[in-house]
XYZ file of C-alpha atoms in Angstrom:
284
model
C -19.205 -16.160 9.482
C -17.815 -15.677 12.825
C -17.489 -12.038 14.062
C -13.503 -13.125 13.736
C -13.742 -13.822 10.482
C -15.835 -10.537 9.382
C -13.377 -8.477 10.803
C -11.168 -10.268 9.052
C -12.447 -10.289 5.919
C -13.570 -6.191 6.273
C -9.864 -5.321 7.097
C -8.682 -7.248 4.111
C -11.186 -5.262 1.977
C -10.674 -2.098 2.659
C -7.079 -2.157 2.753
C -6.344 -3.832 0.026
C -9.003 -1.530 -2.262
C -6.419 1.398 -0.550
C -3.226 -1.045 -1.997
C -5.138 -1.640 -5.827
C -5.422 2.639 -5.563
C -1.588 3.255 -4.831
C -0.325 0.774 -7.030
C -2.311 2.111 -10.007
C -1.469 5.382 -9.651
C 1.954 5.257 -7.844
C 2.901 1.663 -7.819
C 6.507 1.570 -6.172
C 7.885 1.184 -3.109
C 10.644 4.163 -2.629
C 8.293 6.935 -3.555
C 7.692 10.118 -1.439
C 3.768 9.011 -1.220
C 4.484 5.947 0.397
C 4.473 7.189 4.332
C 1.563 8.497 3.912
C 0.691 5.872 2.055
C 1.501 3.079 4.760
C 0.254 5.451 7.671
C -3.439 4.931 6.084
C -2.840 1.162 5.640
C -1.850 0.460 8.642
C -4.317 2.236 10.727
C -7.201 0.535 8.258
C -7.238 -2.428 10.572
C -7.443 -0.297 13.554
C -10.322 1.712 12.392
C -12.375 -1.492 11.453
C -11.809 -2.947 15.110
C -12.744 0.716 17.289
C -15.686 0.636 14.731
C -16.903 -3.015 15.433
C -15.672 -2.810 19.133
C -17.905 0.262 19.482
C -20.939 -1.589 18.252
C -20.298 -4.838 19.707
C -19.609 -3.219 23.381
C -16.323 -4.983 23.532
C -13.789 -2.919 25.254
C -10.886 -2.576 24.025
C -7.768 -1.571 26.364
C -5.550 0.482 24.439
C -3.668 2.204 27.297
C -2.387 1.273 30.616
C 0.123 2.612 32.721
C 3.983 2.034 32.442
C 4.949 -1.038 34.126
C 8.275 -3.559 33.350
C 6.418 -5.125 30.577
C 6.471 -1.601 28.714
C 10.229 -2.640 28.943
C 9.989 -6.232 27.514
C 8.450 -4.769 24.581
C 10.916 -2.447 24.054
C 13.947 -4.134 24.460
C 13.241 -8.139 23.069
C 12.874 -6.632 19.175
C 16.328 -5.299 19.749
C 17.633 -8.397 21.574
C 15.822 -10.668 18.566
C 17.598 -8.202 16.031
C 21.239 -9.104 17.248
C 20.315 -12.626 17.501
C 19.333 -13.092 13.971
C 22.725 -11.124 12.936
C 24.476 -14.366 14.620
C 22.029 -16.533 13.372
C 22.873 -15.163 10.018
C 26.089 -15.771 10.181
C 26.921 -19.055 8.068
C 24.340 -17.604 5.391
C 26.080 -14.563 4.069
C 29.689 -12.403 4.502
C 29.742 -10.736 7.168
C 30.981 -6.973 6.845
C 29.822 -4.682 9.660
C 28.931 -1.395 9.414
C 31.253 -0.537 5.954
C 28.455 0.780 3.826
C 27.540 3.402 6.932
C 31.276 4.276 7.526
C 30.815 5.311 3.975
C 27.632 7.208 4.265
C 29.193 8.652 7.108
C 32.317 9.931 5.106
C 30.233 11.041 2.402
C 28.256 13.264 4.475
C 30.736 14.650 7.145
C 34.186 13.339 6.152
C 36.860 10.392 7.047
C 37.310 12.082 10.776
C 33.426 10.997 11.565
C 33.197 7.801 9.215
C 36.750 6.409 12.206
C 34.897 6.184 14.743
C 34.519 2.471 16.731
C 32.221 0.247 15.909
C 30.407 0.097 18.891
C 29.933 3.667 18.825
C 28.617 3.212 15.933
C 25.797 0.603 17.034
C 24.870 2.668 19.764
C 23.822 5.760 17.574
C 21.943 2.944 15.434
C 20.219 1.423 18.514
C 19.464 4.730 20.304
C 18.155 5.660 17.085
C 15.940 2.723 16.901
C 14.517 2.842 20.224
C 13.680 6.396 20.226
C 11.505 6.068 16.508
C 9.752 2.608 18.022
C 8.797 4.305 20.903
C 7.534 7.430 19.465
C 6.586 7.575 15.322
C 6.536 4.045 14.915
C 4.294 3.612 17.586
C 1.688 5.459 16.453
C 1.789 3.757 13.214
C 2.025 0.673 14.858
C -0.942 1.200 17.254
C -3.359 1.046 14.307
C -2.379 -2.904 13.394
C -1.936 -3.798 16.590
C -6.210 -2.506 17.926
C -6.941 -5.301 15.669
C -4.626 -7.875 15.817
C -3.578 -8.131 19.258
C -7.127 -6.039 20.472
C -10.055 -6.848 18.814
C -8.867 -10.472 17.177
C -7.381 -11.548 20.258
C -10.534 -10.559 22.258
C -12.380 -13.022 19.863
C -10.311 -15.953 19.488
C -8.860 -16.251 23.442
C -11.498 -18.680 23.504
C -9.650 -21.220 21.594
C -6.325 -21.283 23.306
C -3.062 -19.253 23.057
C -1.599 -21.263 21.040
C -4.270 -21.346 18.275
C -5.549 -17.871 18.688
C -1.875 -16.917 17.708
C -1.434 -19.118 14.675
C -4.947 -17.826 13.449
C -3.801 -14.194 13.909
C -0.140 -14.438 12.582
C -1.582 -16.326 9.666
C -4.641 -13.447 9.095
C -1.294 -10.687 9.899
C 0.822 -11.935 7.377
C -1.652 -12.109 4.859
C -2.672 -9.164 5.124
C 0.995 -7.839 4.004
C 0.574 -9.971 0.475
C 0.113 -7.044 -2.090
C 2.901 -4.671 -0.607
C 5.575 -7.381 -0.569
C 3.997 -9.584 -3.941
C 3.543 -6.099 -5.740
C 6.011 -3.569 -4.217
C 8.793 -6.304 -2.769
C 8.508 -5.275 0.671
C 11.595 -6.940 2.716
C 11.907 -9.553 0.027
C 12.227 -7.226 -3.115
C 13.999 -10.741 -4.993
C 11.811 -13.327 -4.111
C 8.582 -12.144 -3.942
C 6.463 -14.894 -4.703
C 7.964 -17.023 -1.875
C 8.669 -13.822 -0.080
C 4.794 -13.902 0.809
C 4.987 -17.324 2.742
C 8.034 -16.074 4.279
C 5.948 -12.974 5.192
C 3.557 -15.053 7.004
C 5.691 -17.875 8.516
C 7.705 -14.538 10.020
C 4.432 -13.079 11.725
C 3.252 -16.224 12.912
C 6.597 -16.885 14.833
C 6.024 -12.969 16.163
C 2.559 -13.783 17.019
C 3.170 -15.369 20.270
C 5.094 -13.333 21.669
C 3.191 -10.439 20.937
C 0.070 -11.766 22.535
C 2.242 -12.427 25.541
C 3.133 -9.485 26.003
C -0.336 -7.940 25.291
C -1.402 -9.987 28.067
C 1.309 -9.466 30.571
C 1.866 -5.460 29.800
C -2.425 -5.026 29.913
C -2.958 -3.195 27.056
C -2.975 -2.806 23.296
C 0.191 -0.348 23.365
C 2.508 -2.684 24.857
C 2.719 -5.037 21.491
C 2.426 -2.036 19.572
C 5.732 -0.650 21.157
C 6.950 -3.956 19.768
C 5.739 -3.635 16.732
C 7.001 -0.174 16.694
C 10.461 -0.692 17.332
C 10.815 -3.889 15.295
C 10.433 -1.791 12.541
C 13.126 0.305 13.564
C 15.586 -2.242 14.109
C 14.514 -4.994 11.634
C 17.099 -3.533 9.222
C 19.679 -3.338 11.329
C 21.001 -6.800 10.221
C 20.819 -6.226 6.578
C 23.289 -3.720 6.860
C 25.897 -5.917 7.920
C 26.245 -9.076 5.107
C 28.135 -8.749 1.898
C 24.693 -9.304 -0.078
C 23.022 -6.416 1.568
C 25.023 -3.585 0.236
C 21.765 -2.129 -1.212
C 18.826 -3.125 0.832
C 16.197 -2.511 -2.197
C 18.124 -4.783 -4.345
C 19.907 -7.134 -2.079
C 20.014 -10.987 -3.167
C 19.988 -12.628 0.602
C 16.280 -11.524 1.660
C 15.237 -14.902 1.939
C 18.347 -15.594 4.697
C 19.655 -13.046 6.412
C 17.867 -10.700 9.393
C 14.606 -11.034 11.125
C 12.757 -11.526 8.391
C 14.987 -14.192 6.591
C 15.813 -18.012 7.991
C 18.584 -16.685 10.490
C 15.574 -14.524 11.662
C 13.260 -17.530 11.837
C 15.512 -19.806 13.274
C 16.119 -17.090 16.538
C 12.280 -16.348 16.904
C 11.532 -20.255 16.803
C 13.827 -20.669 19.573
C 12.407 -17.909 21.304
C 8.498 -19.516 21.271
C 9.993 -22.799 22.113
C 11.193 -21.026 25.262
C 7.659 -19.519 25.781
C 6.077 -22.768 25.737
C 7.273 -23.212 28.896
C 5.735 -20.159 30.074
C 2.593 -20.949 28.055
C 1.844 -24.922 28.289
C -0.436 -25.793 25.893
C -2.582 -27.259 29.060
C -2.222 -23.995 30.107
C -3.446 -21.203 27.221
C -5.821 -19.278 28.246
C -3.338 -18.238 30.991
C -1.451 -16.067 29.398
């Protein structure tokens, strides 16, 4: 076993033995205990690679300073995010933002719920940038020390290209109890919705590592990561079948995370071929 592969196999381990002890004794998806729950999970893998890093002498960079590729990171999951609301477009009704007009009116009456609806997606991007940036990014940080540090420190050898299937693959997996269990982001389908799980964090992978490489440091992907998160469910809020994003019947189609999201990120690493040749992957 490769030192890959143990680290691999370690992470798996210990956080699913954390997943088998919240689903016994809580064992859903919307309760209270689950931030702290998914805080713990998803700084597992990041534990295991400072750990193994530390007695391996591989450094790890974790920090570097701001540059434009801090930017990149920031920015792309929102540009992605819109794209896959266009992509999504021939899959489900689209009804913009109705269900948080109503929210809106529920909570602060008809005057607020009026305004325009690109004041509207403002507050919700604003929103999103400022939680992937800040919260999310420290949750974020923890995957991202071992998938984009320590893995990608051990499998550059092989190529960009491969290194990024093997760690989207390894990534994606590692997400199989919460959404096979739980139903997290495909609450309807969730035996397929683990393939779908993995085929979407292979398609991230690239992308990530690019980044990773070009920004210098482990926070740069990790600000992706971060605000994907936040803006990931932007799209569901704006098709007739996501009314109810727990029990929604479209999570196989619509978003990021569904084939309108696939079909944008594919496009996206086709483009990034061209900026990483497969005669050209360590180069990253």
């Amino acid at each position: 076993m490769n030192q890959a592969d143990r680290a691999v196999t370690v992470t798996i381990v210990l956080s699913w033995l954390l997943f088998a002890v919240y689903y016994a004794q809580v064992g859903t998806l919307n309760s209270p205990w689950f931030l702290g729950f998914s805080l713990v999970y998803m700084w597992i893998p990041g534990i295991v690679a400072l750990v193994l890093a530390r007695r391996e002498g591989l450094r790890l960079r974790v920090w570097t300073r701001p540059n434009r590729w801090w930017l990149a990171a920031w920015l792309l999951p929102v540009l992605f995010s819109l794209a896959s609301i266009a992509a999504s477009l021939p899959l489900d009704g689209y009804v913009g933002l109705a269900q948080i007009r109503e929210a809106i009116a529920a909570r602060s009456g008809a005057e607020a719920a009026s305004l325009p609806e690109w004041a509207l997606w403002t507050a919700l991007i604003v929103q999103a940038l400022l939680a992937g940036a800040t919260i999310n990014l420290l949750f974020a940080l923890g995957e991202e020390l071992m998938w984009r540090g320590y893995l990608w420190e051990r499998t550059r050898e092989l190529g960009f290209w491969p290194a990024s299937l093997y760690i989207g693959v390894v990534w994606g997996a590692w997400h199989a109890p919460l959404v096979y269990l739980l139903g997290y982001n495909y609450p309807e389908h969730r035996f397929l919705g683990v393939f779908f799980m993995v085929i979407f964090t292979v398609l991230l992978t690239p992308w990530m590592l690019y980044l990773r490489e070009k920004g210098g440091a482990v926070v740069v992907p990790a600000l992706f990561h971060g605000t994907l998160n936040a803006v990931a469910g932007l799209p569901l809020l704006v098709f007739a079948g996501s009314a109810d994003p727990l029990s929604r019947t479209n999570d196989l189609l619509v978003g990021l995370t569904g084939l309108g999201g696939f079909v944008v990120l594919a496009l996206a690493n086709l483009y990034l071929r061209r900026l990483v040749p497969p005669d050209r992957e360590g180069a990253a």
